[in-house]
Amino acid sequence: MAERKLSSTNYYNQAFLEEKCALNELIYLLSKRWMTEVLFSIEAGNNRFTSLKDDLEHISDHILADRLKLLEQQGLIHKTHLPVNPPRTEYELSAKGAELSDLLDGLCNFAETQMQFQQFTTLIK
Amino acid sequence: MAERKLSSTNYYNQAFLEEKCALNELIYLLSKRWMTEVLFSIEAGNNRFTSLKDDLEHISDHILADRLKLLEQQGLIHKTHLPVNPPRTEYELSAKGAELSDLLDGLCNFAETQMQFQQFTTLIK
DNA sequence: CTGTATCCGATAAGATACTG
DNA sequence: CAGTATCTTATCGGATACAG
């Protein structure tokens, strides 16, 4: 995906916030579209690229590959390549990923019970 | 701030995800830059527009006003206008806001102890 | 099957100027 | 003091084509 431009207030402020508190880095990661859904889908047992893609319905190859890469880089999932033909790759949650998933469940419960958003859902039939 | 274009896969997918789980709406809200810092700064006792602006250092008027409006719309903070001259507005966390803040503390602790990011901080002197 | 490369539209953040 | 209006630029998500 696109590189970041190192000279810009935009970049500088992001760096400033991430320096200030790692929470900002974590939220930045999780806020990437489909990220939490990918995490939950792996937790639910979808351990292949294609099964994830089917489970998530509207995600593109490009984005799914990117999200898997980011999750792996952060040690939230483990990736196993099996040297067979056709190629086969399996994904699973790490202990760290499972811990994060639990924290997100808490947040999810808060969101479901305490918030009344409905900003973007009016379009869905 | 900018309006959303109702016809686009981009919009549709966001709506799809928010429909699927309110967590996606919450994270979308929290991921707006400075959002969590504004919340924490109000919690820390900065209850005026200017004191928030000073505390957060690099935030612009535009963005601070927008974040305060969003937090108020979601019932996470309360806003009080005092009809004096010069105008005086005070902000405080709601019970819901305090609850969210606690959940974020848990996430923050996870981020500080379990993650090793350091993606964007190399520029900061 | 599991991805990668390139291009483009949509959105968010920030700069600047201004106001009751 | 506490914002609002307008414009610009950076970044992200998605479409399409392609590859080992």
Tab-separated table of C-alpha atoms (C1' of nucleotides) in Angstrom:
chain	number	residue	atom	x	y	z
A	1	MET	CA	0.000	0.000	0.000
A	2	ALA	CA	0.883	3.608	-0.303
A	3	GLU	CA	3.925	4.950	1.421
A	4	ARG	CA	3.735	7.810	3.833
A	5	LYS	CA	5.149	11.163	3.045
A	6	LEU	CA	7.635	11.995	5.766
A	7	SER	CA	7.304	15.727	5.443
A	8	SER	CA	3.818	16.826	6.324
A	9	THR	CA	1.996	18.028	9.394
A	10	ASN	CA	-0.314	15.124	8.812
A	11	TYR	CA	2.517	12.634	9.278
A	12	TYR	CA	4.122	14.619	12.059
A	13	ASN	CA	0.943	14.744	14.105
A	14	GLN	CA	0.343	11.031	13.704
A	15	ALA	CA	3.883	10.367	14.889
A	16	PHE	CA	3.429	12.802	17.776
A	17	LEU	CA	0.299	10.991	18.935
A	18	GLU	CA	1.834	7.543	18.599
A	19	GLU	CA	4.869	8.699	20.525
A	20	LYS	CA	2.570	10.053	23.227
A	21	CYS	CA	0.598	6.866	23.737
A	22	ALA	CA	0.741	3.453	22.075
A	23	LEU	CA	-3.042	3.367	22.212
A	24	ASN	CA	-3.035	5.670	19.221
A	25	GLU	CA	-0.967	3.201	17.244
A	26	LEU	CA	-3.227	0.345	18.201
A	27	ILE	CA	-6.384	2.227	17.277
A	28	TYR	CA	-4.814	3.338	14.034
A	29	LEU	CA	-4.144	-0.302	13.210
A	30	LEU	CA	-7.570	-1.519	14.251
A	31	SER	CA	-9.358	1.281	12.456
A	32	LYS	CA	-8.211	0.090	9.078
A	33	ARG	CA	-11.298	-1.226	7.371
A	34	TRP	CA	-12.071	-4.948	7.861
A	35	MET	CA	-9.255	-5.270	10.398
A	36	THR	CA	-11.317	-6.347	13.394
A	37	GLU	CA	-13.549	-8.502	11.196
A	38	VAL	CA	-10.512	-10.329	9.846
A	39	LEU	CA	-9.314	-10.899	13.402
A	40	PHE	CA	-12.692	-12.196	14.542
A	41	SER	CA	-13.106	-14.330	11.450
A	42	ILE	CA	-9.780	-16.045	12.056
A	43	GLU	CA	-10.769	-16.546	15.669
A	44	ALA	CA	-14.003	-18.104	14.452
A	45	GLY	CA	-12.011	-20.728	12.608
A	46	ASN	CA	-11.572	-19.397	9.090
A	47	ASN	CA	-7.929	-20.238	8.619
A	48	ARG	CA	-7.516	-19.946	4.844
A	49	PHE	CA	-7.312	-16.959	2.542
A	50	THR	CA	-10.320	-18.060	0.545
A	51	SER	CA	-12.482	-18.971	3.515
A	52	LEU	CA	-11.772	-15.575	5.028
A	53	LYS	CA	-12.645	-13.917	1.764
A	54	ASP	CA	-15.906	-15.827	1.549
A	55	ASP	CA	-16.778	-15.170	5.178
A	56	LEU	CA	-16.206	-11.431	4.900
A	57	GLU	CA	-18.215	-11.173	1.676
A	58	HIS	CA	-17.256	-7.771	0.294
A	59	ILE	CA	-13.548	-7.581	1.040
A	60	SER	CA	-11.115	-7.439	-1.891
A	61	ASP	CA	-8.005	-9.594	-2.344
A	62	HIS	CA	-5.847	-6.539	-2.073
A	63	ILE	CA	-7.232	-5.415	1.269
A	64	LEU	CA	-7.412	-8.876	2.792
A	65	ALA	CA	-3.779	-9.556	1.914
A	66	ASP	CA	-2.777	-6.207	3.394
A	67	ARG	CA	-4.703	-6.758	6.631
A	68	LEU	CA	-3.264	-10.239	7.078
A	69	LYS	CA	0.208	-8.844	6.580
A	70	LEU	CA	-0.345	-6.128	9.180
A	71	LEU	CA	-1.790	-8.545	11.707
A	72	GLU	CA	1.149	-10.867	11.202
A	73	GLN	CA	3.674	-8.035	11.511
A	74	GLN	CA	2.182	-7.154	14.878
A	75	GLY	CA	2.303	-10.748	16.067
A	76	LEU	CA	-1.452	-10.984	16.398
A	77	ILE	CA	-1.710	-13.931	14.034
A	78	HIS	CA	0.602	-16.701	12.876
A	79	LYS	CA	0.902	-17.702	9.262
A	80	THR	CA	1.944	-21.121	8.013
A	81	HIS	CA	2.939	-21.818	4.418
A	82	LEU	CA	2.561	-25.412	3.359
A	83	PRO	CA	4.871	-26.225	0.431
A	84	VAL	CA	2.284	-28.090	-1.588
A	85	ASN	CA	0.683	-27.535	-4.939
A	86	PRO	CA	-1.690	-25.740	-5.106
A	87	PRO	CA	-0.189	-23.453	-2.440
A	88	ARG	CA	-1.818	-23.607	0.932
A	89	THR	CA	-1.455	-21.052	3.706
A	90	GLU	CA	-3.027	-21.296	7.128
A	91	TYR	CA	-3.686	-18.558	9.640
A	92	GLU	CA	-4.300	-18.745	13.361
A	93	LEU	CA	-4.591	-16.317	16.240
A	94	SER	CA	-1.575	-15.884	18.518
A	95	ALA	CA	-1.969	-15.632	22.297
A	96	LYS	CA	-1.547	-11.883	21.914
A	97	GLY	CA	-4.233	-11.847	19.259
A	98	ALA	CA	-6.595	-13.755	21.513
A	99	GLU	CA	-5.971	-11.290	24.330
A	100	LEU	CA	-6.723	-8.384	22.022
A	101	SER	CA	-9.844	-10.125	20.850
A	102	ASP	CA	-11.070	-10.351	24.440
A	103	LEU	CA	-10.484	-6.655	25.004
A	104	LEU	CA	-12.357	-5.894	21.806
A	105	ASP	CA	-15.262	-7.997	22.983
A	106	GLY	CA	-15.528	-5.672	25.969
A	107	LEU	CA	-15.490	-2.650	23.692
A	108	CYS	CA	-18.011	-4.311	21.417
A	109	ASN	CA	-20.368	-4.897	24.287
A	110	PHE	CA	-20.071	-1.247	25.258
A	111	ALA	CA	-20.740	-0.196	21.680
A	112	GLU	CA	-23.795	-2.413	21.331
A	113	THR	CA	-25.378	-1.375	24.610
A	114	GLN	CA	-24.271	2.194	25.238
A	115	MET	CA	-24.037	3.881	21.890
A	116	GLN	CA	-26.744	4.887	19.477
A	117	PHE	CA	-25.023	5.626	16.202
A	118	GLN	CA	-26.892	4.698	13.063
A	119	GLN	CA	-25.025	7.207	10.970
A	120	PHE	CA	-24.183	5.125	7.963
A	121	THR	CA	-26.664	2.295	8.071
A	122	THR	CA	-29.621	4.015	6.447
A	123	LEU	CA	-28.530	2.879	3.027
A	124	ILE	CA	-28.461	-0.827	3.763
A	125	LYS	CA	-31.585	-2.631	2.619
B	1	MET	CA	-16.497	18.490	7.641
B	2	ALA	CA	-16.921	16.740	4.346
B	3	GLU	CA	-20.126	14.931	3.512
B	4	ARG	CA	-20.161	11.329	2.489
B	5	LYS	CA	-21.016	10.236	-0.984
B	6	LEU	CA	-23.851	7.779	-0.718
B	7	SER	CA	-23.035	5.914	-3.897
B	8	SER	CA	-19.691	4.179	-3.635
B	9	THR	CA	-18.404	0.820	-2.608
B	10	ASN	CA	-16.350	2.675	-0.054
B	11	TYR	CA	-19.467	4.019	1.658
B	12	TYR	CA	-21.378	0.799	1.193
B	13	ASN	CA	-18.700	-1.295	2.829
B	14	GLN	CA	-18.436	1.051	5.794
B	15	ALA	CA	-22.205	0.845	6.239
B	16	PHE	CA	-22.085	-2.927	5.879
B	17	LEU	CA	-19.500	-3.218	8.622
B	18	GLU	CA	-21.291	-0.852	10.973
B	19	GLU	CA	-24.506	-2.744	10.434
B	20	LYS	CA	-22.692	-5.974	11.214
B	21	CYS	CA	-21.229	-4.843	14.516
B	22	ALA	CA	-21.401	-1.575	16.430
B	23	LEU	CA	-17.757	-2.037	17.336
B	24	ASN	CA	-16.898	-0.874	13.855
B	25	GLU	CA	-18.793	2.361	14.409
B	26	LEU	CA	-17.103	2.913	17.743
B	27	ILE	CA	-13.635	2.291	16.350
B	28	TYR	CA	-14.374	4.499	13.377
B	29	LEU	CA	-15.257	7.291	15.801
B	30	LEU	CA	-12.257	6.721	18.045
B	31	SER	CA	-9.859	6.473	15.140
B	32	LYS	CA	-10.410	10.049	14.110
B	33	ARG	CA	-7.212	11.797	14.947
B	34	TRP	CA	-6.950	13.388	18.425
B	35	MET	CA	-10.255	11.805	19.459
B	36	THR	CA	-8.972	9.716	22.355
B	37	GLU	CA	-6.594	12.462	23.424
B	38	VAL	CA	-9.475	14.927	23.609
B	39	LEU	CA	-11.427	12.458	25.712
B	40	PHE	CA	-8.511	11.864	28.073
B	41	SER	CA	-7.709	15.552	28.301
B	42	ILE	CA	-11.261	16.373	29.353
B	43	GLU	CA	-11.084	13.555	31.873
B	44	ALA	CA	-7.850	15.055	33.183
B	45	GLY	CA	-9.697	18.265	33.985
B	46	ASN	CA	-9.270	20.464	30.940
B	47	ASN	CA	-12.800	21.722	30.628
B	48	ARG	CA	-12.426	24.718	28.312
B	49	PHE	CA	-11.826	24.988	24.577
B	50	THR	CA	-8.612	26.907	25.057
B	51	SER	CA	-7.212	24.745	27.823
B	52	LEU	CA	-7.831	21.669	25.666
B	53	LYS	CA	-6.148	23.360	22.748
B	54	ASP	CA	-3.148	24.232	24.886
B	55	ASP	CA	-2.953	20.781	26.421
B	56	LEU	CA	-3.050	18.991	23.073
B	57	GLU	CA	-0.396	21.274	21.564
B	58	HIS	CA	-0.664	20.634	17.822
B	59	ILE	CA	-4.404	20.338	17.325
B	60	SER	CA	-6.164	22.931	15.170
B	61	ASP	CA	-9.332	24.855	16.095
B	62	HIS	CA	-11.135	23.163	13.257
B	63	ILE	CA	-10.337	19.642	14.358
B	64	LEU	CA	-10.857	20.283	18.070
B	65	ALA	CA	-14.303	21.785	17.417
B	66	ASP	CA	-15.214	18.832	15.228
B	67	ARG	CA	-14.072	16.245	17.785
B	68	LEU	CA	-15.932	17.975	20.604
B	69	LYS	CA	-19.082	18.009	18.494
B	70	LEU	CA	-18.775	14.298	17.723
B	71	LEU	CA	-18.132	13.395	21.348
B	72	GLU	CA	-21.155	15.424	22.409
B	73	GLN	CA	-23.368	13.874	19.730
B	74	GLN	CA	-22.504	10.446	21.074
B	75	GLY	CA	-23.257	11.471	24.631
B	76	LEU	CA	-19.694	10.903	25.755
B	77	ILE	CA	-19.273	14.460	27.017
B	78	HIS	CA	-21.578	17.208	28.245
B	79	LYS	CA	-21.250	20.789	27.089
B	80	THR	CA	-22.398	23.823	29.036
B	81	HIS	CA	-22.687	27.295	27.554
B	82	LEU	CA	-22.508	30.074	30.086
B	83	PRO	CA	-24.232	33.242	28.806
B	84	VAL	CA	-21.539	35.651	29.846
B	85	ASN	CA	-19.201	37.963	28.006
B	86	PRO	CA	-16.694	36.840	26.881
B	87	PRO	CA	-18.435	33.549	26.035
B	88	ARG	CA	-17.572	30.597	28.202
B	89	THR	CA	-18.193	26.957	27.436
B	90	GLU	CA	-17.398	24.086	29.728
B	91	TYR	CA	-16.941	20.413	28.920
B	92	GLU	CA	-17.145	17.384	31.172
B	93	LEU	CA	-17.195	13.629	30.720
B	94	SER	CA	-20.548	11.863	30.963
B	95	ALA	CA	-20.921	8.561	32.816
B	96	LYS	CA	-20.817	6.833	29.443
B	97	GLY	CA	-17.673	8.717	28.567
B	98	ALA	CA	-16.049	7.664	31.813
B	99	GLU	CA	-16.953	4.043	31.146
B	100	LEU	CA	-15.437	4.233	27.679
B	101	SER	CA	-12.337	5.836	29.125
B	102	ASP	CA	-11.917	2.866	31.463
B	103	LEU	CA	-12.190	0.415	28.594
B	104	LEU	CA	-9.638	2.419	26.645
B	105	ASP	CA	-7.281	2.296	29.612
B	106	GLY	CA	-7.370	-1.472	29.311
B	107	LEU	CA	-6.600	-1.281	25.610
B	108	CYS	CA	-3.870	1.245	26.291
B	109	ASN	CA	-2.228	-1.052	28.797
B	110	PHE	CA	-2.302	-3.852	26.217
B	111	ALA	CA	-0.817	-1.565	23.597
B	112	GLU	CA	1.982	-0.370	25.880
B	113	THR	CA	2.970	-3.815	27.058
B	114	GLN	CA	2.161	-6.206	24.217
B	115	MET	CA	2.793	-4.361	21.016
B	116	GLN	CA	6.040	-3.244	19.437
B	117	PHE	CA	5.088	-0.753	16.770
B	118	GLN	CA	7.482	2.128	16.251
B	119	GLN	CA	6.360	2.652	12.690
B	120	PHE	CA	5.886	6.383	12.662
B	121	THR	CA	7.994	7.618	15.514
B	122	THR	CA	11.368	7.689	13.867
B	123	LEU	CA	10.888	11.249	12.739
B	124	ILE	CA	10.288	12.743	16.159
B	125	LYS	CA	13.333	14.337	17.624
C	1	DC	C1'	-4.931	-20.744	-4.274
C	2	DT	C1'	-2.707	-16.903	-2.530
C	3	DG	C1'	-1.394	-13.313	-3.472
C	4	DT	C1'	1.066	-8.446	-6.096
C	5	DA	C1'	1.112	-4.001	-9.109
C	6	DT	C1'	-0.912	0.050	-10.710
C	7	DC	C1'	-4.231	3.470	-11.062
C	8	DC	C1'	-8.102	6.297	-9.372
C	9	DG	C1'	-11.997	8.073	-6.630
C	10	DA	C1'	-13.398	9.247	-1.902
C	11	DT	C1'	-12.410	10.966	2.568
C	12	DA	C1'	-9.787	12.962	6.393
C	13	DA	C1'	-6.549	16.336	8.120
C	14	DG	C1'	-4.646	20.672	8.031
C	15	DA	C1'	-3.902	25.907	6.504
C	16	DT	C1'	-5.801	30.175	6.404
C	17	DA	C1'	-9.102	33.614	6.972
C	18	DC	C1'	-12.925	35.185	9.408
C	19	DT	C1'	-16.960	35.904	13.136
C	20	DG	C1'	-20.436	36.783	17.242
D	1	DC	C1'	-13.276	32.915	23.801
D	2	DA	C1'	-15.065	29.629	21.050
D	3	DG	C1'	-15.753	28.562	17.229
D	4	DT	C1'	-17.070	28.461	11.345
D	5	DA	C1'	-16.045	28.508	6.119
D	6	DT	C1'	-13.363	27.413	2.316
D	7	DC	C1'	-9.590	25.337	0.085
D	8	DT	C1'	-5.602	22.090	-0.516
D	9	DT	C1'	-3.133	17.936	0.051
D	10	DA	C1'	-2.239	13.275	1.875
D	11	DT	C1'	-3.900	8.930	2.606
D	12	DC	C1'	-6.987	5.047	2.211
D	13	DG	C1'	-10.033	1.806	-0.037
D	14	DG	C1'	-11.308	-0.337	-4.161
D	15	DA	C1'	-11.107	-1.891	-9.302
D	16	DT	C1'	-8.689	-4.189	-12.556
D	17	DA	C1'	-5.135	-6.894	-14.366
D	18	DC	C1'	-1.707	-10.175	-13.558
D	19	DA	C1'	1.570	-13.925	-11.376
D	20	DG	C1'	4.059	-17.978	-8.912
